[in-house]
């Protein structure tokens, strides 16, 4: 569901055409951060300077076209989980599960309860390894060494030298999540275990015990990290104030009792004052309250909450949003840390946490929840049942599957013909939900830290860091841990390049 | 789609890696333990050379041998490396003349930490990985790098004849690393 905005608004940059020309004194100027990006790739940012050299506007561009929604057309729906898992190499399990749930709807089946639990375990393992990657590999250099630290040392190896325990824990946690995925699904990336109707093999006693044996060490690793992280927040007051710290809606799945939920449940939306705007909504009806806007400056669509219009219907998803909309986690240690999380902004109404900087804290809380929940699920009496798949043919011509990916709510929506061939696909990925919020976050950070016509390295790093707080897929695939390939260009309104700063 | 695999082949009963509570390693390296890591993309023709070599090894009866096939070298490999007495990396490269087998008896991993900033990516080199093992887990094994010059890197699941012909040579080199025995 998209709505073209028509011709580009005057003054907005295009996604593909940087401006060129000679500067004019006292005129509005534009900073273009290039190179070209894909969702999991590089970032392109344009910063508009006013005549006084202060940032007046910003655009976050995604300039690569993925095309999964089109290339899936004509395929048998049974292929969709495996096909859609290829959308991402970092969170393939999330796409596997959302796609399989959409296919479950096409089959019109209620999958066996054991299959639900096994899918939940796989989804939580995905959460664990993805959050570990984001926190330890991508963000810890900034968090541990500081935003203005020497770029030559502000990388994972710098973290190794400063805090080898943290580095070991990070590697171990990512490995732990990936191993669970491998043991359950056969391989770490693009496992084929989740299928329409359930999963294609039951859990063995050996695998269950192997997973359970690793949980205590993993839990200790997360708790060590959390205790090391908490006092560091004192060093980031400016960033906490400016990293996409603004009122917004928060959207996520919650369980039937309002608890934190990642696999099933219903949609809940809250505002920054803690008011529940929408609740108890079947996520398959997402089109009733969400729409997407296409802007000429990005191939990433901009979803928005329809009742508040565009762009006022901006909302955030992901760990921060999930902890804001849930009433509780439902596991003891995670609930204890949730109380700490909700104390991070003492003046906040209803304990809503607004600053996107606190996505980092939310990820750590979710990692604790994931480990507790995996342990709970694996000790349930029916977890080893061999009834793990419902078999049926096409019984509906339209199906929606929604689950919480590490980065936020993931929606797969398929239509098929009577033969089960896909005729139409719509996907809203987590990074897409956060598009408007990321744009506003970049603007907020840039206004605080970018001044005049010269780019300081620390400012560049903070622009990176606000993007990384959302953990979008693009930062995962930039292949530079701790450093996002960015090129920042100062360009006058008539296109002359005043300065270029690049790395990666 | 080929699945990365890990096989431990040993004439002894190895208890496996048991980490201490802080994820550091408190085991001494097995004096005879050789870890062979074959890496690359098996869907890109000769880039699957490492996979084919470790697949052949997994079907043999060489003692004290552990083999891992994977798409790329990642930080998670540092810990098992730290337990090995010797390591062998097997890969294909365009930096080696096509169809030529290059065997480097020592991989220098004494790099300055700053160099990790630009190159710590999905594509860790053997030297980076060994440095990581040394820094995080206290030791890194002596290593050999076996590289074949790629002839064909297009989309294919088979090796070119020239590269396939290098498999016996790679196996001989690994056999010498294991215990000096000739390849059966």
XYZ file of C-alpha atoms in Angstrom:
688
model
C 0.000 0.000 0.000
C 1.857 3.093 -1.170
C 0.911 6.634 -1.995
C 3.157 8.595 -4.297
C 3.840 12.097 -3.116
C 3.908 13.295 -6.725
C 6.629 15.683 -7.766
C 9.490 16.189 -5.303
C 8.972 19.135 -3.012
C 10.989 22.167 -3.947
C 14.395 22.090 -2.329
C 14.400 18.384 -1.565
C 17.326 16.397 -2.873
C 16.822 13.398 -5.093
C 18.036 9.995 -4.100
C 20.319 9.658 -7.094
C 21.406 13.093 -8.201
C 23.736 15.120 -6.042
C 23.615 18.819 -6.727
C 26.522 20.594 -8.389
C 27.654 24.199 -8.938
C 29.400 27.157 -7.285
C 28.742 28.474 -3.758
C 27.171 31.796 -3.052
C 27.934 33.622 0.160
C 25.048 33.882 2.637
C 22.919 31.392 0.710
C 21.402 28.175 2.074
C 23.814 25.331 1.616
C 23.509 21.602 1.539
C 25.697 18.870 2.991
C 25.434 15.606 1.128
C 26.608 12.463 2.754
C 27.241 9.829 0.104
C 27.931 7.040 -1.222
C 24.876 5.259 -2.523
C 23.326 2.829 -0.062
C 21.133 -0.228 0.171
C 19.030 -1.044 3.181
C 21.740 -3.243 4.618
C 24.478 -1.145 3.048
C 25.908 2.299 3.142
C 24.106 5.432 4.211
C 23.484 8.595 2.303
C 22.476 11.659 4.232
C 21.764 15.172 3.089
C 21.981 18.022 5.563
C 20.540 21.372 4.577
C 22.319 24.385 6.067
C 20.643 27.747 6.430
C 22.518 30.964 5.606
C 23.968 31.092 9.102
C 25.495 27.633 8.680
C 23.123 25.834 11.000
C 21.310 22.659 9.985
C 17.744 23.357 8.947
C 16.704 20.011 7.458
C 17.971 16.491 6.851
C 17.137 13.488 4.700
C 18.196 9.910 5.242
C 18.379 8.198 1.873
C 18.140 4.538 1.036
C 19.062 4.368 -2.586
C 19.089 0.669 -3.400
C 16.057 -1.135 -4.766
C 15.617 -4.666 -3.408
C 12.616 -5.837 -5.385
C 11.597 -8.864 -3.299
C 7.952 -7.860 -3.467
C 8.038 -8.143 -7.246
C 10.357 -11.077 -7.807
C 8.180 -13.282 -5.584
C 5.207 -12.903 -7.909
C 4.457 -16.124 -9.769
C 6.270 -18.328 -7.248
C 4.470 -21.160 -5.427
C 3.609 -19.913 -1.973
C 5.416 -22.887 -0.403
C 8.660 -21.312 -1.585
C 8.028 -18.035 0.196
C 9.675 -18.775 3.560
C 12.925 -19.887 1.931
C 12.761 -17.115 -0.651
C 11.932 -14.355 1.794
C 14.602 -15.480 4.224
C 17.062 -14.249 1.588
C 15.828 -10.726 2.160
C 18.421 -10.471 4.884
C 21.539 -12.323 5.939
C 21.447 -10.911 9.461
C 17.858 -11.664 10.429
C 16.739 -14.373 7.994
C 14.878 -16.189 10.772
C 12.594 -13.195 11.200
C 11.588 -13.274 7.548
C 11.315 -17.042 7.677
C 8.826 -16.814 10.531
C 6.756 -13.929 9.168
C 6.586 -15.633 5.773
C 5.618 -18.973 7.305
C 2.898 -17.318 9.349
C 1.510 -15.723 6.197
C 1.556 -19.166 4.576
C -0.161 -20.669 7.642
C -2.954 -18.195 6.958
C -3.157 -19.267 3.317
C -3.488 -22.864 4.514
C -6.080 -21.724 7.072
C -4.441 -23.933 9.704
C -3.734 -23.583 13.378
C -0.277 -25.044 13.694
C 0.510 -27.492 16.542
C 1.336 -25.847 19.846
C 4.762 -27.515 19.926
C 5.560 -25.962 16.564
C 4.599 -22.558 17.937
C 7.003 -23.029 20.834
C 9.811 -24.215 18.606
C 9.346 -21.251 16.271
C 9.430 -19.016 19.339
C 12.742 -20.517 20.463
C 14.235 -19.968 17.025
C 12.944 -16.385 16.921
C 14.404 -15.629 20.340
C 17.755 -17.120 19.360
C 17.708 -14.787 16.369
C 17.019 -11.902 18.714
C 19.925 -12.911 20.934
C 22.524 -13.124 18.180
C 21.332 -10.018 16.358
C 21.266 -7.869 19.484
C 24.720 -9.174 20.384
C 25.997 -8.160 16.964
C 24.465 -4.698 17.269
C 25.602 -3.998 20.802
C 29.020 -5.582 20.941
C 30.296 -5.486 17.399
C 28.745 -2.296 16.077
C 28.070 0.001 19.012
C 30.416 -0.943 21.856
C 33.382 0.999 20.429
C 31.394 4.226 20.788
C 29.836 3.262 24.101
C 33.028 2.056 25.742
C 35.635 4.321 24.181
C 33.542 7.455 23.621
C 32.121 9.258 20.604
C 35.151 11.547 20.290
C 37.807 8.932 20.868
C 40.555 8.370 18.365
C 38.986 6.806 15.258
C 42.151 4.800 14.881
C 41.276 2.982 18.080
C 37.505 3.297 18.074
C 36.828 -0.163 16.732
C 36.315 -3.626 18.077
C 40.011 -4.222 18.586
C 40.112 -1.110 20.709
C 37.361 -2.662 22.778
C 39.397 -5.862 23.006
C 42.303 -3.945 24.467
C 40.172 -1.929 26.881
C 37.765 -4.585 28.007
C 38.611 -8.076 26.735
C 35.917 -9.554 28.954
C 33.272 -7.546 27.115
C 34.664 -8.631 23.779
C 34.700 -12.293 24.779
C 31.169 -12.040 26.094
C 29.982 -10.425 22.885
C 31.501 -13.088 20.693
C 30.162 -15.825 22.945
C 26.635 -14.401 22.964
C 26.465 -14.066 19.205
C 27.836 -17.568 18.866
C 25.298 -18.824 21.381
C 22.356 -17.467 19.416
C 23.741 -18.698 16.132
C 24.401 -22.143 17.529
C 20.837 -22.492 18.727
C 19.665 -21.544 15.250
C 22.052 -24.053 13.700
C 21.105 -26.864 16.060
C 17.403 -26.282 15.460
C 17.382 -25.297 11.824
C 20.389 -27.054 10.371
C 22.402 -23.933 9.599
C 23.020 -20.473 11.002
C 21.955 -18.436 8.031
C 18.794 -19.138 6.041
C 17.804 -22.284 7.952
C 15.032 -24.214 6.197
C 13.436 -25.711 9.291
C 10.415 -23.387 9.530
C 7.817 -24.260 6.901
C 4.167 -23.501 6.192
C 2.162 -25.370 8.790
C 4.875 -25.599 11.440
C 8.443 -26.901 11.418
C 9.752 -29.831 9.439
C 11.294 -31.840 12.289
C 10.687 -32.223 16.027
C 13.218 -31.266 18.653
C 15.450 -34.047 19.922
C 16.295 -34.569 23.574
C 19.988 -34.163 22.778
C 19.482 -30.808 21.099
C 17.222 -29.560 23.843
C 19.749 -30.433 26.533
C 22.593 -28.948 24.531
C 20.771 -25.632 24.269
C 19.802 -25.627 27.940
C 23.395 -26.326 28.975
C 24.592 -23.118 27.354
C 22.047 -20.765 28.915
C 23.684 -20.117 32.311
C 26.969 -18.939 30.790
C 25.124 -16.787 28.268
C 23.015 -15.227 31.005
C 26.088 -14.375 33.017
C 27.621 -12.739 29.953
C 24.606 -10.490 29.412
C 24.386 -9.564 33.060
C 28.072 -8.700 33.184
C 27.570 -6.494 30.162
C 24.536 -4.791 31.634
C 26.347 -4.012 34.877
C 29.286 -2.593 32.931
C 26.986 -0.561 30.686
C 24.820 1.122 33.309
C 27.431 3.503 34.713
C 28.559 4.448 31.196
C 25.297 6.265 30.566
C 26.607 9.166 32.647
C 29.075 9.861 29.844
C 26.393 10.300 27.189
C 24.020 12.930 28.521
C 24.301 15.089 25.419
C 23.704 12.135 23.147
C 20.777 10.903 25.233
C 19.208 14.340 24.951
C 19.662 14.578 21.200
C 19.548 11.045 19.760
C 16.054 11.042 18.312
C 14.698 12.150 21.673
C 11.267 13.436 20.706
C 7.616 12.555 21.187
C 6.427 9.786 18.942
C 4.139 6.831 18.845
C 5.531 3.429 19.741
C 4.237 0.271 18.068
C 4.769 -3.386 18.872
C 3.209 -6.765 19.527
C 2.033 -7.647 23.011
C 0.739 -10.898 24.453
C -2.787 -11.522 25.671
C -1.923 -10.106 29.104
C 0.037 -7.178 27.695
C 3.371 -8.893 28.135
C 6.405 -8.555 25.890
C 5.825 -10.598 22.748
C 7.931 -11.443 19.707
C 6.145 -14.218 17.829
C 2.408 -13.666 18.000
C 0.009 -11.455 19.929
C -1.750 -8.251 18.968
C -0.738 -4.741 18.003
C -0.492 -2.063 20.660
C 0.358 1.571 19.999
C 1.227 4.067 22.725
C 2.150 7.720 22.608
C 4.984 9.427 24.455
C 2.746 10.203 27.408
C 1.956 6.550 27.839
C -1.577 6.795 26.483
C -2.738 3.721 24.645
C -3.704 4.866 21.188
C -4.502 1.456 19.733
C -4.789 -1.881 21.446
C -5.897 -5.460 20.937
C -5.700 -5.209 17.156
C -5.114 -8.293 15.043
C -1.899 -7.497 13.157
C -3.333 -8.969 9.961
C -5.505 -5.840 9.820
C -2.469 -3.538 9.645
C -3.753 -1.803 6.532
C -6.546 -0.270 8.562
C -4.145 1.816 10.590
C -0.908 1.944 8.582
C -0.121 3.409 5.212
C 3.144 3.998 3.392
C 4.373 7.107 1.632
C 6.895 7.009 -1.186
C 9.296 9.923 -1.212
C 11.522 10.735 -4.194
C 14.640 10.939 -2.037
C 14.615 7.316 -0.883
C 13.681 3.837 -2.024
C 12.781 3.072 1.589
C 9.085 3.731 1.991
C 7.827 5.741 4.965
C 5.076 3.979 6.906
C 2.915 6.146 9.129
C -0.029 5.768 11.501
C -2.979 6.712 9.334
C -5.247 8.411 11.892
C -2.546 11.033 12.518
C -1.685 11.493 8.860
C 1.690 12.001 7.230
C 4.196 12.763 8.628
C 2.557 13.330 12.005
C 1.844 9.614 12.245
C 5.535 8.916 12.791
C 6.159 5.953 15.079
C 9.015 3.805 16.287
C 9.367 0.023 16.499
C 12.007 -2.305 17.870
C 13.423 -2.932 21.337
C 12.721 0.569 22.662
C 9.141 0.508 21.390
C 8.495 -3.041 22.581
C 9.553 -2.222 26.134
C 7.454 0.944 26.013
C 4.238 -0.740 24.887
C 4.501 -3.913 26.973
C 3.114 -3.869 30.501
C 5.757 -6.328 31.653
C 8.207 -8.857 30.241
C 6.865 -11.942 31.909
C 10.211 -13.354 33.022
C 11.728 -12.470 36.395
C 15.180 -11.130 35.550
C 13.987 -9.240 32.525
C 11.206 -7.657 34.555
C 13.736 -6.532 37.136
C 15.801 -4.882 34.417
C 12.669 -3.448 32.831
C 12.142 -1.489 36.029
C 15.639 -0.051 35.666
C 15.004 0.695 31.972
C 11.867 2.648 32.814
C 13.807 4.755 35.282
C 16.190 6.040 32.620
C 14.185 9.231 32.040
C 13.009 10.322 35.489
C 10.796 13.119 34.197
C 9.028 10.911 31.741
C 5.280 10.488 31.898
C 4.181 6.922 32.505
C 7.808 5.764 32.379
C 7.914 6.004 28.592
C 11.514 6.164 27.397
C 11.832 8.558 24.474
C 15.500 8.787 23.608
C 16.592 6.444 20.847
C 19.963 6.244 22.562
C 18.246 3.865 24.951
C 17.715 1.312 22.213
C 21.060 -0.020 23.450
C 19.728 -0.598 26.946
C 16.534 -2.095 25.576
C 18.543 -4.631 23.578
C 20.336 -5.818 26.674
C 17.042 -6.228 28.532
C 15.628 -8.189 25.608
C 18.677 -10.446 25.551
C 18.002 -11.381 29.165
C 14.349 -11.974 28.328
C 15.283 -14.128 25.334
C 17.474 -16.419 27.422
C 14.884 -16.753 30.175
C 12.104 -17.418 27.708
C 14.111 -19.984 25.733
C 14.771 -21.865 28.957
C 11.094 -21.738 29.915
C 9.949 -22.994 26.524
C 12.472 -25.825 26.378
C 11.364 -27.143 29.752
C 7.707 -27.349 28.802
C 6.403 -30.953 28.821
C 5.340 -31.049 25.162
C 8.459 -29.505 23.654
C 9.681 -32.880 22.382
C 6.377 -33.843 20.775
C 6.620 -35.083 17.217
C 3.407 -33.307 16.236
C 5.017 -30.263 14.714
C 3.304 -29.642 11.390
C -0.189 -29.130 10.041
C -0.672 -30.129 6.409
C -3.210 -28.550 4.100
C -3.690 -27.037 0.679
C -4.626 -23.497 -0.311
C -7.741 -22.576 1.622
C -7.471 -18.814 1.550
C -6.215 -16.516 -1.170
C -4.752 -13.922 1.173
C -2.528 -14.276 4.222
C -0.665 -11.957 6.580
C 2.184 -12.961 8.869
C 3.513 -10.580 11.519
C 6.293 -11.147 14.029
C 8.822 -9.060 15.923
C 12.228 -9.090 14.301
C 15.203 -7.869 16.323
C 14.794 -4.425 14.756
C 11.028 -4.224 15.048
C 7.693 -5.378 13.719
C 7.923 -7.320 10.490
C 4.928 -7.751 8.218
C 4.538 -10.133 5.270
C 1.320 -9.981 3.259
C 0.671 -12.345 0.339
C -2.075 -12.931 -2.178
C -2.193 -16.110 -4.234
C -4.316 -17.553 -6.988
C -6.307 -20.776 -6.719
C -3.190 -22.753 -7.635
C -1.189 -21.213 -4.837
C 0.958 -19.020 -7.060
C 1.821 -15.666 -5.541
C 0.118 -12.746 -7.250
C 0.974 -9.893 -4.884
C 3.322 -9.255 -1.982
C 3.635 -6.408 0.468
C 6.314 -6.301 3.116
C 6.862 -3.726 5.792
C 10.194 -4.307 7.443
C 11.319 -2.959 10.767
C 13.788 -0.512 9.330
C 10.987 0.829 7.149
C 8.720 1.456 10.147
C 11.522 3.519 11.657
C 12.286 5.504 8.516
C 10.555 8.710 9.536
C 11.975 8.453 13.026
C 15.488 7.890 11.707
C 15.151 10.935 9.496
C 14.029 13.061 12.398
C 16.781 11.595 14.552
C 19.455 12.513 12.030
C 18.072 16.056 11.910
C 18.068 16.349 15.678
C 21.642 15.114 16.042
C 22.859 17.225 13.158
C 21.305 20.359 14.636
C 23.080 19.701 17.903
C 26.508 18.733 16.642
C 26.986 20.060 13.090
C 27.734 23.747 12.792
C 29.158 25.962 10.098
C 30.751 24.688 6.979
C 33.268 22.272 8.459
C 32.550 18.715 9.501
C 34.185 17.571 12.694
C 34.942 13.888 13.038
C 32.965 13.684 16.254
C 29.916 15.142 14.514
C 30.214 12.626 11.719
C 30.469 9.846 14.252
C 27.356 11.014 16.074
C 25.369 11.054 12.851
C 26.476 7.461 12.405
C 25.686 6.639 15.999
C 22.085 7.824 15.907
C 21.494 5.620 12.878
C 23.195 2.724 14.581
C 21.018 3.149 17.685
C 18.105 1.969 15.546
C 20.199 -0.972 14.394
C 18.885 -0.775 10.847
C 19.867 -3.504 8.453
C 22.137 -1.094 6.633
C 24.555 -0.840 9.466
C 24.737 -4.600 9.736
C 25.991 -5.083 6.222
C 28.397 -2.242 5.905
C 31.133 -4.751 6.739
C 32.908 -2.250 8.951
C 32.427 -3.065 12.593
C 32.391 0.136 14.587
C 32.740 2.299 11.510
C 30.010 2.846 9.009
C 31.286 3.737 5.557
C 30.175 7.298 5.091
C 31.103 10.075 2.804
C 30.060 13.507 3.916
C 30.170 16.313 1.458
C 29.521 19.963 2.080
C 27.733 21.161 -1.001
C 26.480 24.659 -1.648
C 22.898 25.052 -2.865
C 24.191 25.494 -6.367
C 26.230 22.286 -6.018
C 29.826 23.253 -5.368
C 31.552 20.768 -3.085
C 33.051 22.740 -0.215
C 34.506 19.822 1.716
C 34.495 16.056 1.577
C 35.023 13.751 4.526
C 34.863 10.041 4.013
C 35.820 6.799 5.635
C 35.324 3.125 5.049
C 22.697 -24.505 -0.575
C 25.661 -26.031 1.167
C 25.586 -25.992 4.931
C 28.736 -25.049 6.828
C 29.902 -27.990 8.875
C 32.291 -28.832 11.611
C 33.637 -32.291 12.196
C 36.004 -33.407 14.836
C 38.105 -36.369 13.815
C 40.329 -37.718 16.458
C 41.732 -40.978 17.584
C 41.340 -39.714 21.141
C 38.190 -38.860 22.958
C 38.114 -35.122 23.111
C 35.845 -33.584 25.683
C 35.156 -30.620 23.530
C 35.664 -27.016 24.414
C 34.542 -26.096 27.915
C 34.785 -22.436 28.660
C 35.077 -21.013 32.099
C 32.302 -18.801 33.446
C 33.833 -15.673 31.984
C 34.105 -17.249 28.506
C 37.873 -17.356 28.699
C 39.547 -20.613 27.944
C 41.172 -22.540 30.721
C 42.188 -25.562 28.703
C 45.621 -26.230 27.475
C 45.921 -26.767 23.762
C 45.826 -30.349 22.650
C 49.417 -31.010 21.627
C 48.351 -32.921 18.526
C 45.165 -31.078 17.635
C 45.089 -29.651 14.119
C 42.230 -27.414 13.044
C 41.582 -27.098 9.324
C 39.300 -24.280 8.219
C 38.171 -24.273 4.599
C 36.294 -21.131 3.680
C 34.692 -19.502 0.674
C 31.466 -19.461 -1.276
C 30.674 -22.946 -2.639
C 28.221 -21.415 -5.095
C 30.962 -19.424 -6.828
C 32.950 -22.102 -8.586
C 36.538 -22.285 -7.425
C 35.739 -20.287 -4.283
C 34.412 -23.626 -3.004
C 37.920 -25.117 -2.997
C 38.240 -24.865 0.759
C 34.923 -26.658 1.234
C 35.929 -29.469 -1.094
C 39.210 -29.971 0.720
C 37.645 -30.158 4.169
C 34.886 -32.387 2.798
C 37.561 -34.794 1.593
C 39.287 -34.589 4.966
C 36.097 -35.368 6.846
C 35.927 -38.664 4.966
C 39.410 -39.727 5.977
C 40.829 -41.240 9.122
C 43.545 -38.788 9.969
C 44.003 -38.528 13.698
C 43.723 -35.408 15.866
C 42.014 -33.455 13.114
C 39.132 -31.016 13.314
C 37.693 -29.521 10.158
C 35.399 -26.564 9.701
C 33.809 -25.463 6.434
C 32.385 -21.969 6.418
C 31.606 -19.120 4.092
C 33.879 -16.603 5.767
C 36.150 -16.211 8.740
C 34.275 -14.729 11.680
C 35.243 -13.795 15.269
C 33.492 -16.912 16.586
C 36.318 -19.011 15.137
C 38.905 -17.397 17.395
C 38.057 -19.508 20.411
C 38.394 -22.948 18.734
C 41.593 -21.711 17.088
C 43.058 -20.935 20.468
C 42.834 -24.631 21.406
C 44.576 -25.964 18.339
C 48.229 -26.842 18.237
C 48.292 -26.047 14.538
C 45.844 -24.492 12.126
C 45.452 -24.763 8.394
C 43.430 -22.278 6.351
C 42.288 -23.351 2.892
C 40.956 -20.830 0.412
C 40.928 -19.734 -3.225
C 42.241 -16.397 -4.373
C 42.730 -14.273 -7.442
C 46.022 -13.059 -6.000
C 47.605 -16.425 -6.813
C 48.188 -17.477 -10.441
C 45.232 -19.519 -11.725
C 45.526 -23.213 -11.070
C 48.568 -22.825 -8.838
C 48.634 -24.120 -5.277
C 50.444 -21.853 -2.851
C 51.377 -23.082 0.584
C 52.553 -20.580 3.146
C 54.018 -22.355 6.124
C 53.494 -19.458 8.498
C 50.809 -16.834 8.686
C 52.086 -13.699 10.322
C 49.501 -12.457 12.738
C 51.641 -10.050 14.687
C 49.742 -7.065 13.329
C 49.387 -3.723 14.946
C 45.922 -3.419 16.506
C 45.187 -0.222 14.600
C 45.153 -2.147 11.361
C 42.027 -3.925 12.526
C 40.051 -0.718 12.157
C 39.895 -0.841 8.405
C 39.809 -4.532 7.902
C 37.685 -5.947 10.687
C 34.740 -6.876 8.575
C 32.825 -9.944 7.534
C 36.036 -10.866 5.714
C 38.563 -11.427 8.454
C 41.881 -12.699 7.213
C 43.617 -15.647 8.838
C 46.109 -13.226 10.346
C 43.336 -11.145 11.927
C 41.654 -14.219 13.294
C 44.852 -15.519 14.808
C 45.513 -12.125 16.367
C 42.026 -12.175 17.797
C 42.624 -15.630 19.268
C 45.860 -14.479 20.823
C 44.351 -11.317 22.286
C 41.125 -12.774 23.618
C 42.066 -16.310 24.591
C 45.751 -16.077 25.266
C 47.196 -18.104 22.465
C 47.162 -18.716 18.765
C 48.510 -21.745 16.935
C 51.121 -21.913 14.269
C 49.308 -21.743 10.996
C 49.560 -22.709 7.366
C 47.696 -21.017 4.578
C 46.870 -23.121 1.531
C 45.612 -21.029 -1.347
C 44.701 -22.077 -4.840
C 44.639 -19.627 -7.684
C 41.047 -19.399 -8.872
C 40.263 -20.023 -12.521
C 36.491 -19.628 -12.436
C 34.529 -17.620 -9.875
C 31.250 -17.443 -11.709
C 28.048 -18.984 -10.352
C 28.783 -22.698 -10.220
C 28.811 -25.519 -7.699
C 31.790 -27.322 -9.188
C 35.484 -26.599 -9.344
C 37.316 -25.952 -12.555
C 39.464 -28.940 -13.663
C 42.658 -27.026 -12.920
C 41.628 -26.228 -9.353
C 40.137 -29.639 -8.703
C 43.475 -31.130 -9.648
C 45.039 -29.242 -6.741
C 42.995 -31.035 -4.073
C 45.469 -33.931 -3.636
C 48.281 -31.466 -3.177
C 46.340 -29.634 -0.502
C 45.562 -32.880 1.269
C 49.239 -33.880 1.188
C 50.212 -30.583 2.750
C 47.636 -31.022 5.494
C 48.728 -34.599 6.121
C 52.260 -33.333 6.677
C 50.888 -30.868 9.205
C 48.949 -33.552 11.035
C 51.575 -36.173 11.588
C 53.985 -36.265 8.698
C 52.185 -39.226 7.135
C 51.626 -39.457 3.413
C 48.104 -39.133 2.120
C 46.488 -42.618 1.812
